[in-house]
Coordinates of C-alpha atoms in Angstrom, one line a residue:
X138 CA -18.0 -14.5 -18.2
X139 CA -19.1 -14.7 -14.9
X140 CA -18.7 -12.4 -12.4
X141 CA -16.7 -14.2 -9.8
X142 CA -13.7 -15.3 -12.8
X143 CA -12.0 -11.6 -12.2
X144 CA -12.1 -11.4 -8.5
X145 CA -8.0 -12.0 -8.7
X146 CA -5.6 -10.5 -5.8
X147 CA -2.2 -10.6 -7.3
X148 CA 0.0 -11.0 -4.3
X149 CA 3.9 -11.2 -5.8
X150 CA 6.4 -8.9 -4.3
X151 CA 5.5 -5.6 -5.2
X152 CA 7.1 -4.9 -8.5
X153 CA 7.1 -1.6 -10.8
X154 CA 7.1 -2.1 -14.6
X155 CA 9.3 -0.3 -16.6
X156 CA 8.2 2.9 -17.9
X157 CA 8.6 2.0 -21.7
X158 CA 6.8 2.5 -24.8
X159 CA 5.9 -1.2 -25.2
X160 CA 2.1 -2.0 -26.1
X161 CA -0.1 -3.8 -24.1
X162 CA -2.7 -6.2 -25.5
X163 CA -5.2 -8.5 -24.8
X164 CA -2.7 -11.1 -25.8
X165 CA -1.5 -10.9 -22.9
X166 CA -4.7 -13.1 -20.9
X167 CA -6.4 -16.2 -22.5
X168 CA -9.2 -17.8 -21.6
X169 CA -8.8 -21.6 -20.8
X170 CA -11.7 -23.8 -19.7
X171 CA -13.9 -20.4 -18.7
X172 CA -11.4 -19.0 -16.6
X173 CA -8.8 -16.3 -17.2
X174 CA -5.3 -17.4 -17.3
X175 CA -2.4 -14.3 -17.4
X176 CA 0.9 -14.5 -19.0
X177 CA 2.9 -12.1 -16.7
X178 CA 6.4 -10.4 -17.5
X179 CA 6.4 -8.1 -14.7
X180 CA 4.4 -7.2 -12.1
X181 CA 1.5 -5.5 -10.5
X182 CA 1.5 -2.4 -12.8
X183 CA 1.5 -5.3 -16.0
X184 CA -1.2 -7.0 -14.5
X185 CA -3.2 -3.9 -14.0
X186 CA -2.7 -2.7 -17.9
X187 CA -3.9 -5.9 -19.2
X188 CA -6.6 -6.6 -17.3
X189 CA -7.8 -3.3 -18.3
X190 CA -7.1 -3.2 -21.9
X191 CA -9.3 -6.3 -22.0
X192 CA -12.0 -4.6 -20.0
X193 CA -12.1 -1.9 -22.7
X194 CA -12.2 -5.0 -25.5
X195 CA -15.4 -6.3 -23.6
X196 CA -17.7 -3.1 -23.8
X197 CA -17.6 -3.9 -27.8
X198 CA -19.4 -6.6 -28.6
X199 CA -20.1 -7.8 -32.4
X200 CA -23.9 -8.1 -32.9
X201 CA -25.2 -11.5 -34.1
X202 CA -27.0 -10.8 -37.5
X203 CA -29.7 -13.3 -38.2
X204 CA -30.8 -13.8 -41.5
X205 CA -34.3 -12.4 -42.5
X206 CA -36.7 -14.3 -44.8
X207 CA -38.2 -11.9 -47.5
X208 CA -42.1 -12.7 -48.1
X209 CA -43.8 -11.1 -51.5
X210 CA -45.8 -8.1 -50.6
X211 CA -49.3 -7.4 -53.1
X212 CA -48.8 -3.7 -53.9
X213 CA -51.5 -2.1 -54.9
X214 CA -50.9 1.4 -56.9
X215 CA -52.5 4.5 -55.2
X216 CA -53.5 7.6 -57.1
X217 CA -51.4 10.4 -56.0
X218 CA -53.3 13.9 -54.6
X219 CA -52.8 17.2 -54.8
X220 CA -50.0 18.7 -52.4
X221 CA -50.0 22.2 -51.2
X222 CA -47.1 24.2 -51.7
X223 CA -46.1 25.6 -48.7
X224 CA -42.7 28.1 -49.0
X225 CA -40.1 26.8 -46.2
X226 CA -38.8 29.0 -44.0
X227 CA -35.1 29.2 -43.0
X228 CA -34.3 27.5 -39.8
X229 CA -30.9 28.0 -38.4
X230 CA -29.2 24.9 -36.9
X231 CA -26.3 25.0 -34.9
X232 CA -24.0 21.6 -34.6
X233 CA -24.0 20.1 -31.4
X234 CA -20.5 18.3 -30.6
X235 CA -21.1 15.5 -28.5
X236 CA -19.7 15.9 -25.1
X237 CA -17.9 12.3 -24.2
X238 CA -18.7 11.0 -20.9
X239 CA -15.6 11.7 -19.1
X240 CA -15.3 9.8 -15.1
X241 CA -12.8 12.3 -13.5
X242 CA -14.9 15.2 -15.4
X243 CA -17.9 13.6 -13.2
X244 CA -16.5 13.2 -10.4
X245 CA -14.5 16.9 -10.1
X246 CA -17.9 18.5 -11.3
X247 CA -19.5 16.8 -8.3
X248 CA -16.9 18.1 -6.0
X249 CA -16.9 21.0 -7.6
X250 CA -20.6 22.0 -7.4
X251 CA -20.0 20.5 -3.2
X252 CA -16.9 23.3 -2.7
X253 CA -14.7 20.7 -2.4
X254 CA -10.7 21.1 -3.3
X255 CA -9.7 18.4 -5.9
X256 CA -6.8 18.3 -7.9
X257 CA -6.7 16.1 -10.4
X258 CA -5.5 14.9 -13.9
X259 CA -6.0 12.1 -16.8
X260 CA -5.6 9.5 -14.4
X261 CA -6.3 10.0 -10.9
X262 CA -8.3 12.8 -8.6
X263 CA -7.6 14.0 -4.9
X264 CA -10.3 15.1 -2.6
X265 CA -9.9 17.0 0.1
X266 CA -12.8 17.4 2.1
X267 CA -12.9 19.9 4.7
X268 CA -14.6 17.4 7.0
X269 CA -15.4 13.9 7.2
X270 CA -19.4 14.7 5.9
X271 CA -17.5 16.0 2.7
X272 CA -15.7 12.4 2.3
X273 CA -18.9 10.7 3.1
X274 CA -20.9 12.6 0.8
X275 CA -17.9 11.4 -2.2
X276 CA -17.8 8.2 -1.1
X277 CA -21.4 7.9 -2.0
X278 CA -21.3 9.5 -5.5
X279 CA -18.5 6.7 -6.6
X280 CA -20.7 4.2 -4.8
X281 CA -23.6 5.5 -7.3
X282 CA -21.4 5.6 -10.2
X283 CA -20.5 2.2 -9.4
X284 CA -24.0 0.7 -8.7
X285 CA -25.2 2.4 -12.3
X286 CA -22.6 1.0 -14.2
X287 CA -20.3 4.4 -15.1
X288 CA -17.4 2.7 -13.0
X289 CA -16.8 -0.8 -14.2
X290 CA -13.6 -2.0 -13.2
X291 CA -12.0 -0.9 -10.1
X292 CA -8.5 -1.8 -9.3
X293 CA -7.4 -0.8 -5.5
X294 CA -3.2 -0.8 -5.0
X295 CA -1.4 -1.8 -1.8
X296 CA -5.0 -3.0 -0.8
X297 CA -2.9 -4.3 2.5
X298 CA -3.3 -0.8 4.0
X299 CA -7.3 -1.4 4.2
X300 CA -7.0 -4.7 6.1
X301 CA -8.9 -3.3 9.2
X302 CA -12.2 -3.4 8.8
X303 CA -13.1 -1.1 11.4
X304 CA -11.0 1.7 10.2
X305 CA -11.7 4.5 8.0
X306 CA -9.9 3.5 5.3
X307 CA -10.6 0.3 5.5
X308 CA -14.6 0.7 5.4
X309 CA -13.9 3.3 2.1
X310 CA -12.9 0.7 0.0
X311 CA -16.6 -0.8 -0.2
X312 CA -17.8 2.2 -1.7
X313 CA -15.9 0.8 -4.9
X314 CA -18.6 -1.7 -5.6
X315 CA -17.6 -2.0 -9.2
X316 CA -18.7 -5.5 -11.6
X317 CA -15.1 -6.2 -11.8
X318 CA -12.4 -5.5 -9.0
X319 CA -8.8 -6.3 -8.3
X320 CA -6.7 -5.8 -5.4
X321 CA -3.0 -5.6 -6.0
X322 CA -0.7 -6.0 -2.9
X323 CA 2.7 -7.0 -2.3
X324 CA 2.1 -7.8 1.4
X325 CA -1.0 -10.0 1.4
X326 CA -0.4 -11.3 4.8
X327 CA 1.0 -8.7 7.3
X328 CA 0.9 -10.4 10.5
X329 CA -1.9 -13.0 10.8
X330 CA -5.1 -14.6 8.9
X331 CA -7.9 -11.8 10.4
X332 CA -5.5 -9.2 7.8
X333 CA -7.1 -11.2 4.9
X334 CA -11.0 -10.7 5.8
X335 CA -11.3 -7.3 4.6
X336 CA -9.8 -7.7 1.6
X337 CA -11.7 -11.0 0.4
X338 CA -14.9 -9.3 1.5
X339 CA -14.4 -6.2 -0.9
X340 CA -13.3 -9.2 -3.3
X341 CA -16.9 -10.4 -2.8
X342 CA -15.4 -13.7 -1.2
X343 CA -15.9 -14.2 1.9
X344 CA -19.4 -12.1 2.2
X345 CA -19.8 -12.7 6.2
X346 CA -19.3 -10.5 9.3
X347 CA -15.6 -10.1 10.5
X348 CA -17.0 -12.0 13.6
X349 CA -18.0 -15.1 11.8
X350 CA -14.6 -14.5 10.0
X351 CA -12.6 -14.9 13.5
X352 CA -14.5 -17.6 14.8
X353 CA -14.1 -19.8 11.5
X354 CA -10.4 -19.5 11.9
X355 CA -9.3 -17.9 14.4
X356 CA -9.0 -19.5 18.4
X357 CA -10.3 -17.2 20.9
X358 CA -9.1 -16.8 24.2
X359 CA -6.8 -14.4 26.8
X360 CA -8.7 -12.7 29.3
X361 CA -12.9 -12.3 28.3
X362 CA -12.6 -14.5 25.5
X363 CA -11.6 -11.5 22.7
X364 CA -8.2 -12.2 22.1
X365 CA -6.7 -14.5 19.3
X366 CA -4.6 -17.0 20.8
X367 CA -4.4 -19.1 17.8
X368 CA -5.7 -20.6 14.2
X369 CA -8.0 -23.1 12.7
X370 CA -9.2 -24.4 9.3
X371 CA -6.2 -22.6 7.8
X372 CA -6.3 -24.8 4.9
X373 CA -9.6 -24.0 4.2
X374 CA -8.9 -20.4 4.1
X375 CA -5.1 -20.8 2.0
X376 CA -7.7 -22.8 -0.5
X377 CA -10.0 -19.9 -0.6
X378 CA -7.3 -17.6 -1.4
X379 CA -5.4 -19.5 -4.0
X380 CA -8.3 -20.0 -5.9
X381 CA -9.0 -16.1 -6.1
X382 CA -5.6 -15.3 -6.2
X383 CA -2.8 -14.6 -9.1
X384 CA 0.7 -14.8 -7.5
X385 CA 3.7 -13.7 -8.9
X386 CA 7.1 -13.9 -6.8
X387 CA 9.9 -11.4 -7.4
X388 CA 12.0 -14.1 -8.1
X389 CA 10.2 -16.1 -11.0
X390 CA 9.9 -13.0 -13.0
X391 CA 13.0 -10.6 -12.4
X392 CA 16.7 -11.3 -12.8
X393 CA 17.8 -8.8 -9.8
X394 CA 21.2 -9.3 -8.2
X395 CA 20.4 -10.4 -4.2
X396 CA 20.3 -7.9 -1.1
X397 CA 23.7 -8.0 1.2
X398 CA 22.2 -8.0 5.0
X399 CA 24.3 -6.3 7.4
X400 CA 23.3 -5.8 11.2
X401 CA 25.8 -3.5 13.3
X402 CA 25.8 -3.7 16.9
X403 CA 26.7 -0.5 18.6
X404 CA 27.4 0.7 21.6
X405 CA 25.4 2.9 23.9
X406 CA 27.4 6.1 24.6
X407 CA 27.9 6.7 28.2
X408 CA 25.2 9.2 28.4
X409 CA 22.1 7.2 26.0
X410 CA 22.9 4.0 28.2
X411 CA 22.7 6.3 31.5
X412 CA 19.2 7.3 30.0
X413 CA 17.9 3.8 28.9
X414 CA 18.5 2.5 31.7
X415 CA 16.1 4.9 33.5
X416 CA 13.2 4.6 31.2
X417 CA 14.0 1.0 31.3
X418 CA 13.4 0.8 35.3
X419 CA 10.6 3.6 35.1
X420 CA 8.5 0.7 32.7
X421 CA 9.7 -2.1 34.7
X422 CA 8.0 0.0 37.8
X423 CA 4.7 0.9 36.3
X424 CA 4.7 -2.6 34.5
X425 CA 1.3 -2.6 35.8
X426 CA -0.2 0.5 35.3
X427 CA 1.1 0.2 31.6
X428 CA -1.0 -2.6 30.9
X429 CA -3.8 -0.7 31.4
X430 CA -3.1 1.8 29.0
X431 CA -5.0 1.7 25.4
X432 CA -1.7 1.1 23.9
X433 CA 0.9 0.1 26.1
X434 CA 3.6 -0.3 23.1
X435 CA 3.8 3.5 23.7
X436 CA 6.3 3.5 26.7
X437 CA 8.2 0.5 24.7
X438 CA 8.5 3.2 21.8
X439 CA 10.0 6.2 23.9
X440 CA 12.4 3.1 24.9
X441 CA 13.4 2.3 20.9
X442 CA 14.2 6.4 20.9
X443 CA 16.8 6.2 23.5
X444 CA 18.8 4.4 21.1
X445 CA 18.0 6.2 18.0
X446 CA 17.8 10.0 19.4
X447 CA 17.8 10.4 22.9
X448 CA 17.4 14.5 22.4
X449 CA 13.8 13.4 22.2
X450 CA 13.4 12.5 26.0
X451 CA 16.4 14.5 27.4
X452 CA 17.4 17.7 27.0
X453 CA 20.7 17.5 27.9
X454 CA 23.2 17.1 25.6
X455 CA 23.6 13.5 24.3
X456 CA 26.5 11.4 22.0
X457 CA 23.9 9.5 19.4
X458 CA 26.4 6.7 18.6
X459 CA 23.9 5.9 15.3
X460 CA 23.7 9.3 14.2
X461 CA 27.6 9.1 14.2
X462 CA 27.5 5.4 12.4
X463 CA 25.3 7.2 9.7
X464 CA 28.0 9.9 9.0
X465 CA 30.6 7.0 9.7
X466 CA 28.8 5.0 6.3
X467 CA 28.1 8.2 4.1
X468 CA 32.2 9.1 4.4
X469 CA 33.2 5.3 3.5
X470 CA 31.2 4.9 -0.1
X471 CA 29.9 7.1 -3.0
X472 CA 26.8 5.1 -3.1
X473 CA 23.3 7.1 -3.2
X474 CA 21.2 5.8 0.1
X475 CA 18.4 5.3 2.1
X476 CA 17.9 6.2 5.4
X477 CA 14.8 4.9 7.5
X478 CA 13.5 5.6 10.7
X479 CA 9.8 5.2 12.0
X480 CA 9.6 8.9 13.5
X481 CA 10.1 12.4 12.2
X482 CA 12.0 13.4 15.8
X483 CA 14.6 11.4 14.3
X484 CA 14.5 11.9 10.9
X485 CA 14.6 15.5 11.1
X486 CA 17.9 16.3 13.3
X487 CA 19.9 13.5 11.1
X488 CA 18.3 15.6 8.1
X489 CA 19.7 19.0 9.1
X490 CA 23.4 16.7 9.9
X491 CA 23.8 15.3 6.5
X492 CA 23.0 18.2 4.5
X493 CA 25.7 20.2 6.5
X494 CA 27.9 18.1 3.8
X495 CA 25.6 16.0 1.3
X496 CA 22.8 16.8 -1.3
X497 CA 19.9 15.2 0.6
X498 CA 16.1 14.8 -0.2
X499 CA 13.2 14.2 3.1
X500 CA 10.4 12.6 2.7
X501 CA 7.9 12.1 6.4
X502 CA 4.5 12.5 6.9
X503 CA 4.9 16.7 6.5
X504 CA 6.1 16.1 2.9
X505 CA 3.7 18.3 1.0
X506 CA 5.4 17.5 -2.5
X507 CA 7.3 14.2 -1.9
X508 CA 7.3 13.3 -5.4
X509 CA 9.4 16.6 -6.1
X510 CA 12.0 15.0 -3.5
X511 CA 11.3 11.5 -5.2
X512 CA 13.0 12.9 -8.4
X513 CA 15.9 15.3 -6.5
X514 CA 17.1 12.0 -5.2
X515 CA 16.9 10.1 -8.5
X516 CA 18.0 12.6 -10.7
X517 CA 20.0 15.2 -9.4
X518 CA 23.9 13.4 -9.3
X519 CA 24.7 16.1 -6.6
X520 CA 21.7 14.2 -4.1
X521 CA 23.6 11.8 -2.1
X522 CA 20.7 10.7 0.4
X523 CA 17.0 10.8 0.8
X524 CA 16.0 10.3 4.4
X525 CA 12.4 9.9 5.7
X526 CA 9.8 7.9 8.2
X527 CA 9.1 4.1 7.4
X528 CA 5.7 4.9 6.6
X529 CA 5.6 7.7 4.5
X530 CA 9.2 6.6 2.2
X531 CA 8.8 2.9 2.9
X532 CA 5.8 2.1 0.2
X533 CA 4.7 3.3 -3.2
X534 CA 8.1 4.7 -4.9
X535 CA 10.8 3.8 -7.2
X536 CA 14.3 4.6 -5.7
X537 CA 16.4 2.7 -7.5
X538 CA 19.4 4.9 -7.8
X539 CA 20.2 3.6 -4.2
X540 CA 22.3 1.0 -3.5
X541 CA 22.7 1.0 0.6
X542 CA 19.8 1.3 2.9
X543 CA 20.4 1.8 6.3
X544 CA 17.7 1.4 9.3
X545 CA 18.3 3.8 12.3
X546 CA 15.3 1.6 13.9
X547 CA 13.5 -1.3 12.4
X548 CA 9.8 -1.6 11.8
X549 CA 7.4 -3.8 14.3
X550 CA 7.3 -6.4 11.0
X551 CA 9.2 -8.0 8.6
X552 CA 7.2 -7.3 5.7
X553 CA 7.0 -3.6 6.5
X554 CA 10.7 -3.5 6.4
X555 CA 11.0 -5.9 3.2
X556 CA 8.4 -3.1 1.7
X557 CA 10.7 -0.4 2.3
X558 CA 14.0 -2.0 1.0
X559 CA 12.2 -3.0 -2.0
X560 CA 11.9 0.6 -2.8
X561 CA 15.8 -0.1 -4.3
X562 CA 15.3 -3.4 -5.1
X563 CA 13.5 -3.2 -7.8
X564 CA 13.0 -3.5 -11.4
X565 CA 15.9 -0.8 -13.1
X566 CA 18.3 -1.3 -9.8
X567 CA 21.8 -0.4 -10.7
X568 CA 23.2 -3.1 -8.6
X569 CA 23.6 -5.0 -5.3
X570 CA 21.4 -3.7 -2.7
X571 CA 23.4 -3.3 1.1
X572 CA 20.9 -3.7 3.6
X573 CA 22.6 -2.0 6.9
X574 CA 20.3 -2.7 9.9
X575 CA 21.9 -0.6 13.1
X576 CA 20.8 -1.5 16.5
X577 CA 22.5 -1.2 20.2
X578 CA 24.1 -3.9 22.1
X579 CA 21.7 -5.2 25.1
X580 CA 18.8 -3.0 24.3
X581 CA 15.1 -3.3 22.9
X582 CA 16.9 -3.5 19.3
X583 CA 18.0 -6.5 19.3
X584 CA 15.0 -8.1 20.9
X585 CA 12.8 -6.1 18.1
X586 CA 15.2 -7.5 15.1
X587 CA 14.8 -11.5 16.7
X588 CA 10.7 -11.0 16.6
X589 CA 10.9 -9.3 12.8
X590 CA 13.6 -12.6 12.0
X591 CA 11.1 -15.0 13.7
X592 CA 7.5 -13.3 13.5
X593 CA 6.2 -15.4 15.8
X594 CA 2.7 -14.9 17.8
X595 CA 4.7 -12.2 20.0
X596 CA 5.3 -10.0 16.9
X597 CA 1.7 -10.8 16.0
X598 CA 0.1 -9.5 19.1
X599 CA 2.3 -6.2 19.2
X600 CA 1.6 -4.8 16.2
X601 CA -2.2 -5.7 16.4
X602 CA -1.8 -3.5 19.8
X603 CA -3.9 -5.5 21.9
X604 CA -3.4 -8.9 24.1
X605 CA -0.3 -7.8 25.5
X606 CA 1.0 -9.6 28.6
X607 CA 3.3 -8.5 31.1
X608 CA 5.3 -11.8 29.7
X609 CA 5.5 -10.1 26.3
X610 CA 6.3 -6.6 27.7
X611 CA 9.6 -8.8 30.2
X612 CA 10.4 -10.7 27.0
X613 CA 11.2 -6.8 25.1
X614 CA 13.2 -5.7 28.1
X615 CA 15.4 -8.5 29.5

């Protein structure tokens, strides 16, 4: 089989399996005309045992046996001599059990012998370095173990999180230089076709610079010639994909009930609209000076937190008309839910409100154990709500015990937020999934939910955090 017949990305919506008893077998993949072809039931998590249940399937191989022709030999008789009789002496021997070659034994004796802190078991390690030498120095002995042959297969999940090239996470993922790799990913395309470069380079295909990469498809321009103002030769690039790429869509494969989108327009109480309005005029001032900042979405954000917890910017005492929609919704239904926001400040005073009243599980960037609040919230009947940041609750769980999610604030994207309310909406849901986006009348809300509905090239540009205009920043205020 050649190399380049595995490099798949499976980009379906992100889908968990069932946690079931059923076996997996290389039934599941056959091989037409030399490539693989894979009959899928699921999702990402079926795709992954199969592929490597056939992996293990190809490290035996029967050995051809050739048949041997037998020639007559002449033997000629030899007469025997005389052997000494030498006494034998007793010679203990202790059994040697074999010691089988063990990867996460390999890896945590590395760290180990390095003082590093790992904690790990059957299936996957953590290392924590206590500096970035220490996750260096890792990175290297996987990269070794891969080069050699010890690592195979490597399969990376939500591989969208590595898109930038230039960041640390994204660079890491090279160290897994594995024979066969697969990327698994429920958001290939976040915001534009530069997200796809990293990902088809660890894929081994595209193996150029991420400059050659932008000037093949994307149009340069803006001020100094660095900033993408457009695409090209997008064809050429959606054929390059599809032909490395195993897609599954949510819909082809499950039989879910739909999500019910509600957006709620609220009014500013007195007091937050007193305050948005003067961190409004203080941008619309400094317009100027805030272009010149690194990242001038940060005065845009402390905007977006007027509406969603003004206590963060003002310490006098504010009515938070979506904190009292939140308590409003939790007193109308028996539902479990899920509450979003994209910042701990105000995740963490709605926390300590609901549980005044409800069983409720947090989950932010602080977590240390979120997988003990994972399970409070879908196991313990007396857990009503589990609350947390986008980020940190919006990818990688299974809550379907939920049946209304409500966002305080929405995400810059549209598939960041279709990430997080998939986190119900999911194989084992109990039902229709509410989708309650809340958002102020008039305000940077509503302005954010239009570019999320339309992610157009404005949407693009913000959440790359670079190229914005003072157009862009008039088009979020007025």
């Amino acid at each position: 089989m050649k190399k380049s017949e595995l490099n798949l990305v499976s980009v379906g919506s992100e889908i968990m399996s069932k946690k079931t008893n059923e076996v997996l077998t290389v039934n599941n993949i056959d091989k037409v005309d030399g490539k693989i072809k894979y009959q899928l039931s699921n999702g990402k998590s079926t795709t992954q045992s199969s592929l490597l249940r056939w992996y293990e399937l190809q490290q035996v191989k029967p050995v051809e046996v050739k048949p041997v022709e037998i020639k007559p030999v002449e033997v000629k008789p030899v007469e025997p001599k005389p052997v000494e009789t030498v006494e034998p002496k007793p010679v203990e021997v202790k059994p040697v059990e074999p010691k089988p070659v063990n990867l996460v034994d390999q890896i945590v004796e590395y760290a180990d012998t390095h003082k590093y802190i790992v904690k790990h078991n059957s299936d996957h390690i953590v290392v924590k370095g206590s500096n970035k030498k220490n996750l260096v120095e890792i990175q290297g002995q996987i990269k070794s173990m891969c080069e050699s042959g010890v690592i195979g297969m490597t399969i990376i999940d939500e591989v969208h999180k590595a898109k930038n090239p230039t960041s640390a996470q994204g660079k890491a993922i090279h160290c897994c230089c594995s024979y066969y790799r697969l990327a698994l990913t429920g958001t290939p395309l976040m915001n534009n076709a530069v997200d796809l470069y990293n990902v088809l380079k660890w894929l081994q295909v595209d193996n150029g610079s991420f400059t050659t990469f932008k000037n093949r498809y994307c149009i340069m321009g803006g001020f100094g010639g660095y900033q993408i103002v457009g695409y090209k030769n997008l064809k050429e690039l959606e054929s390059k994909l599809q032909n490395n790429m195993l897609r599954r869509r949510k819909q082809d494969v499950l039989d879910l009930p739909p999500k019910i989108y509600t957006n709620e327009i609220l009014e500013l109480s007195s007091s937050q609209q007193k305050l948005y309005e003067e961190v409004k005029e203080g941008v619309m001032e400094n317009i100027d000076k805030i272009l010149l900042m690194p990242n001038p979405l940060v005065e845009l954000t402390r905007l977006r937190q007027v509406t969603s917890n003004p206590d963060i910017l003002t310490s006098a005492k504010t009515i938070n008309c979506k904190y009292e929609r939140v308590l409003d919704i939790l007193d109308s239904t028996e539902d479990k839910l899920i509450i979003y926001s994209n910042w701990a400040k105000v995740v963490n005073p709605l926390y300590e409100l609901i549980s005044e009243k409800y069983g409720v599980s947090k989950v932010t960037g602080e977590t240390k154990n979120p997988m003990e609040q994972i399970d409070k919230f879908q196991n313990d009947p007396n857990c009503r709500v589990i609350i947390g940041t986008t980020p940190a609750l919006g990818t990688g769980y299974t809550l379907t015990q939920a049946n209304t999610i409500i966002f305080i604030d929405e995400p810059w994207n549209r598939a960041t937020k279709e990430q997080a309310e998939d986190r119900a909406h999911r194989i084992g849901t109990k039902g229709t999934v509410n989708i309650i986006t809340l958002m102020c009348r008039d305000t940077i809300d509503e302005r954010i939910h239009s570019l999320i509905v339309e992610k157009g090239e404005l949407s693009d540009r913000i959440v790359d955090g670079g190229g914005i205009s003072k157009n862009d920043l008039y088009k979020l205020l007025t």
